[in-house]
mmCIF file with all atom_site columns, C-alpha atoms in Angstrom:
data_model
loop_
_atom_site.group_PDB
_atom_site.id
_atom_site.type_symbol
_atom_site.label_atom_id
_atom_site.label_alt_id
_atom_site.label_comp_id
_atom_site.label_asym_id
_atom_site.label_entity_id
_atom_site.label_seq_id
_atom_site.pdbx_PDB_ins_code
_atom_site.Cartn_x
_atom_site.Cartn_y
_atom_site.Cartn_z
_atom_site.occupancy
_atom_site.B_iso_or_equiv
_atom_site.pdbx_formal_charge
_atom_site.auth_seq_id
_atom_site.auth_comp_id
_atom_site.auth_asym_id
_atom_site.auth_atom_id
_atom_site.pdbx_PDB_model_num
ATOM 1  C CA . MET A 1 1  ? 234.189 75.290 -4.134 1.00 0.00 ? 1  MET A CA 1
ATOM 2  C CA . LEU A 1 2  ? 232.059 73.310 -1.692 1.00 0.00 ? 2  LEU A CA 1
ATOM 3  C CA . ALA A 1 3  ? 232.969 69.772 -0.765 1.00 0.00 ? 3  ALA A CA 1
ATOM 4  C CA . ALA A 1 4  ? 230.925 67.095 -2.509 1.00 0.00 ? 4  ALA A CA 1
ATOM 5  C CA . HIS A 1 5  ? 229.771 65.555 0.784  1.00 0.00 ? 5  HIS A CA 1
ATOM 6  C CA . LYS A 1 6  ? 228.044 67.740 3.342  1.00 0.00 ? 6  LYS A CA 1
ATOM 7  C CA . THR A 1 7  ? 227.087 64.956 5.732  1.00 0.00 ? 7  THR A CA 1
ATOM 8  C CA . LYS A 1 8  ? 229.474 63.624 8.349  1.00 0.00 ? 8  LYS A CA 1
ATOM 9  C CA . ILE A 1 9  ? 229.940 60.197 9.861  1.00 0.00 ? 9  ILE A CA 1
ATOM 10 C CA . VAL A 1 10 ? 230.173 60.534 13.642 1.00 0.00 ? 10 VAL A CA 1
ATOM 11 C CA . ALA A 1 11 ? 231.262 57.815 16.079 1.00 0.00 ? 11 ALA A CA 1
ATOM 12 C CA . THR A 1 12 ? 231.544 57.977 19.843 1.00 0.00 ? 12 THR A CA 1
ATOM 13 C CA . ILE A 1 13 ? 235.031 56.966 20.916 1.00 0.00 ? 13 ILE A CA 1
ATOM 14 C CA . GLY A 1 14 ? 235.246 55.039 24.169 1.00 0.00 ? 14 GLY A CA 1
ATOM 15 C CA . PRO A 1 15 ? 236.920 52.006 25.725 1.00 0.00 ? 15 PRO A CA 1
ATOM 16 C CA . ALA A 1 16 ? 235.760 49.621 22.978 1.00 0.00 ? 16 ALA A CA 1
ATOM 17 C CA . SER A 1 17 ? 236.947 51.827 20.118 1.00 0.00 ? 17 SER A CA 1
ATOM 18 C CA . GLU A 1 18 ? 239.959 53.766 21.369 1.00 0.00 ? 18 GLU A CA 1
ATOM 19 C CA . SER A 1 19 ? 242.814 51.466 20.330 1.00 0.00 ? 19 SER A CA 1
ATOM 20 C CA . PRO A 1 20 ? 245.040 52.882 17.563 1.00 0.00 ? 20 PRO A CA 1
ATOM 21 C CA . GLU A 1 21 ? 244.166 49.966 15.266 1.00 0.00 ? 21 GLU A CA 1
ATOM 22 C CA . MET A 1 22 ? 240.401 50.382 15.724 1.00 0.00 ? 22 MET A CA 1
ATOM 23 C CA . LEU A 1 23 ? 240.604 54.163 15.295 1.00 0.00 ? 23 LEU A CA 1
ATOM 24 C CA . GLU A 1 24 ? 242.483 53.779 12.029 1.00 0.00 ? 24 GLU A CA 1
ATOM 25 C CA . ARG A 1 25 ? 239.951 51.192 10.810 1.00 0.00 ? 25 ARG A CA 1
ATOM 26 C CA . LEU A 1 26 ? 237.074 53.556 11.640 1.00 0.00 ? 26 LEU A CA 1
ATOM 27 C CA . ILE A 1 27 ? 238.761 56.458 9.861  1.00 0.00 ? 27 ILE A CA 1
ATOM 28 C CA . ARG A 1 28 ? 239.535 54.394 6.758  1.00 0.00 ? 28 ARG A CA 1
ATOM 29 C CA . ALA A 1 29 ? 235.887 53.234 6.755  1.00 0.00 ? 29 ALA A CA 1
ATOM 30 C CA . GLY A 1 30 ? 234.738 56.858 6.525  1.00 0.00 ? 30 GLY A CA 1
ATOM 31 C CA . LEU A 1 31 ? 234.682 58.348 10.037 1.00 0.00 ? 31 LEU A CA 1
ATOM 32 C CA . ASN A 1 32 ? 234.764 62.175 9.794  1.00 0.00 ? 32 ASN A CA 1
ATOM 33 C CA . VAL A 1 33 ? 233.988 63.191 13.384 1.00 0.00 ? 33 VAL A CA 1
ATOM 34 C CA . ALA A 1 34 ? 235.180 61.529 16.588 1.00 0.00 ? 34 ALA A CA 1
ATOM 35 C CA . ARG A 1 35 ? 232.801 62.259 19.484 1.00 0.00 ? 35 ARG A CA 1
ATOM 36 C CA . LEU A 1 36 ? 234.112 62.231 23.041 1.00 0.00 ? 36 LEU A CA 1
ATOM 37 C CA . ASN A 1 37 ? 231.578 62.025 25.862 1.00 0.00 ? 37 ASN A CA 1
ATOM 38 C CA . PHE A 1 38 ? 232.840 64.454 28.498 1.00 0.00 ? 38 PHE A CA 1
ATOM 39 C CA . SER A 1 39 ? 230.229 63.198 30.974 1.00 0.00 ? 39 SER A CA 1
ATOM 40 C CA . HIS A 1 40 ? 232.641 60.355 31.718 1.00 0.00 ? 40 HIS A CA 1
ATOM 41 C CA . GLY A 1 41 ? 236.395 60.221 32.127 1.00 0.00 ? 41 GLY A CA 1
ATOM 42 C CA . ASP A 1 42 ? 238.971 62.809 33.071 1.00 0.00 ? 42 ASP A CA 1
ATOM 43 C CA . PHE A 1 43 ? 241.192 65.328 31.325 1.00 0.00 ? 43 PHE A CA 1
ATOM 44 C CA . GLN A 1 44 ? 244.160 62.972 30.964 1.00 0.00 ? 44 GLN A CA 1
ATOM 45 C CA . GLY A 1 45 ? 242.003 60.227 29.470 1.00 0.00 ? 45 GLY A CA 1
ATOM 46 C CA . HIS A 1 46 ? 240.408 62.550 26.929 1.00 0.00 ? 46 HIS A CA 1
ATOM 47 C CA . ALA A 1 47 ? 243.767 64.116 26.049 1.00 0.00 ? 47 ALA A CA 1
ATOM 48 C CA . ALA A 1 48 ? 245.198 60.643 25.400 1.00 0.00 ? 48 ALA A CA 1
ATOM 49 C CA . ARG A 1 49 ? 242.209 59.731 23.197 1.00 0.00 ? 49 ARG A CA 1
ATOM 50 C CA . ILE A 1 50 ? 242.599 62.937 21.184 1.00 0.00 ? 50 ILE A CA 1
ATOM 51 C CA . THR A 1 51 ? 246.295 62.183 20.666 1.00 0.00 ? 51 THR A CA 1
ATOM 52 C CA . ARG A 1 52 ? 245.446 58.659 19.436 1.00 0.00 ? 52 ARG A CA 1
ATOM 53 C CA . ILE A 1 53 ? 242.717 59.994 17.129 1.00 0.00 ? 53 ILE A CA 1
ATOM 54 C CA . ARG A 1 54 ? 245.103 62.544 15.598 1.00 0.00 ? 54 ARG A CA 1
ATOM 55 C CA . ALA A 1 55 ? 247.804 59.885 15.093 1.00 0.00 ? 55 ALA A CA 1
ATOM 56 C CA . ALA A 1 56 ? 245.344 57.456 13.482 1.00 0.00 ? 56 ALA A CA 1
ATOM 57 C CA . ALA A 1 57 ? 244.019 60.192 11.188 1.00 0.00 ? 57 ALA A CA 1
ATOM 58 C CA . GLN A 1 58 ? 247.545 61.055 10.100 1.00 0.00 ? 58 GLN A CA 1
ATOM 59 C CA . ALA A 1 59 ? 248.332 57.372 9.477  1.00 0.00 ? 59 ALA A CA 1
ATOM 60 C CA . ALA A 1 60 ? 245.170 57.082 7.368  1.00 0.00 ? 60 ALA A CA 1
ATOM 61 C CA . GLY A 1 61 ? 245.912 60.327 5.517  1.00 0.00 ? 61 GLY A CA 1
ATOM 62 C CA . ARG A 1 62 ? 242.579 61.870 6.512  1.00 0.00 ? 62 ARG A CA 1
ATOM 63 C CA . ARG A 1 63 ? 241.316 64.797 8.558  1.00 0.00 ? 63 ARG A CA 1
ATOM 64 C CA . VAL A 1 64 ? 239.056 64.040 11.513 1.00 0.00 ? 64 VAL A CA 1
ATOM 65 C CA . ALA A 1 65 ? 237.160 66.578 13.608 1.00 0.00 ? 65 ALA A CA 1
ATOM 66 C CA . ILE A 1 66 ? 236.848 66.162 17.372 1.00 0.00 ? 66 ILE A CA 1
ATOM 67 C CA . LEU A 1 67 ? 233.391 66.674 18.898 1.00 0.00 ? 67 LEU A CA 1
ATOM 68 C CA . ALA A 1 68 ? 233.579 67.354 22.640 1.00 0.00 ? 68 ALA A CA 1
ATOM 69 C CA . ASP A 1 69 ? 230.118 66.499 23.920 1.00 0.00 ? 69 ASP A CA 1
ATOM 70 C CA . SER A 1 70 ? 229.785 68.087 27.339 1.00 0.00 ? 70 SER A CA 1
ATOM 71 C CA . PRO A 1 71 ? 226.816 67.476 29.614 1.00 0.00 ? 71 PRO A CA 1
ATOM 72 C CA . ALA A 1 72 ? 224.187 70.150 30.116 1.00 0.00 ? 72 ALA A CA 1
ATOM 73 C CA . GLN A 1 73 ? 225.312 70.391 33.725 1.00 0.00 ? 73 GLN A CA 1
ATOM 74 C CA . MET A 1 74 ? 229.094 70.341 34.025 1.00 0.00 ? 74 MET A CA 1
ATOM 75 C CA . ARG A 1 75 ? 230.482 68.102 36.755 1.00 0.00 ? 75 ARG A CA 1
ATOM 76 C CA . LEU A 1 76 ? 233.100 69.666 38.958 1.00 0.00 ? 76 LEU A CA 1
ATOM 77 C CA . GLY A 1 77 ? 234.592 66.453 40.273 1.00 0.00 ? 77 GLY A CA 1
ATOM 78 C CA . THR A 1 78 ? 233.299 66.880 43.815 1.00 0.00 ? 78 THR A CA 1
#
């Protein structure tokens, strides 16, 4: 059976919204997809955000998808 809601609520997670408390508030308010902008930041920073998103989703008892938004031209860090 198909889910009743086919639309998703997407929010970009960054410095202003990456605290565990804020993530849990967003998820409880209906966030379905957490978008990470891979144009900025590094691997360790994104990995830490993903860990916090997963923990907040578990605390809220919800499932949250991760959207890795990569730039059209990948940066190689040089």
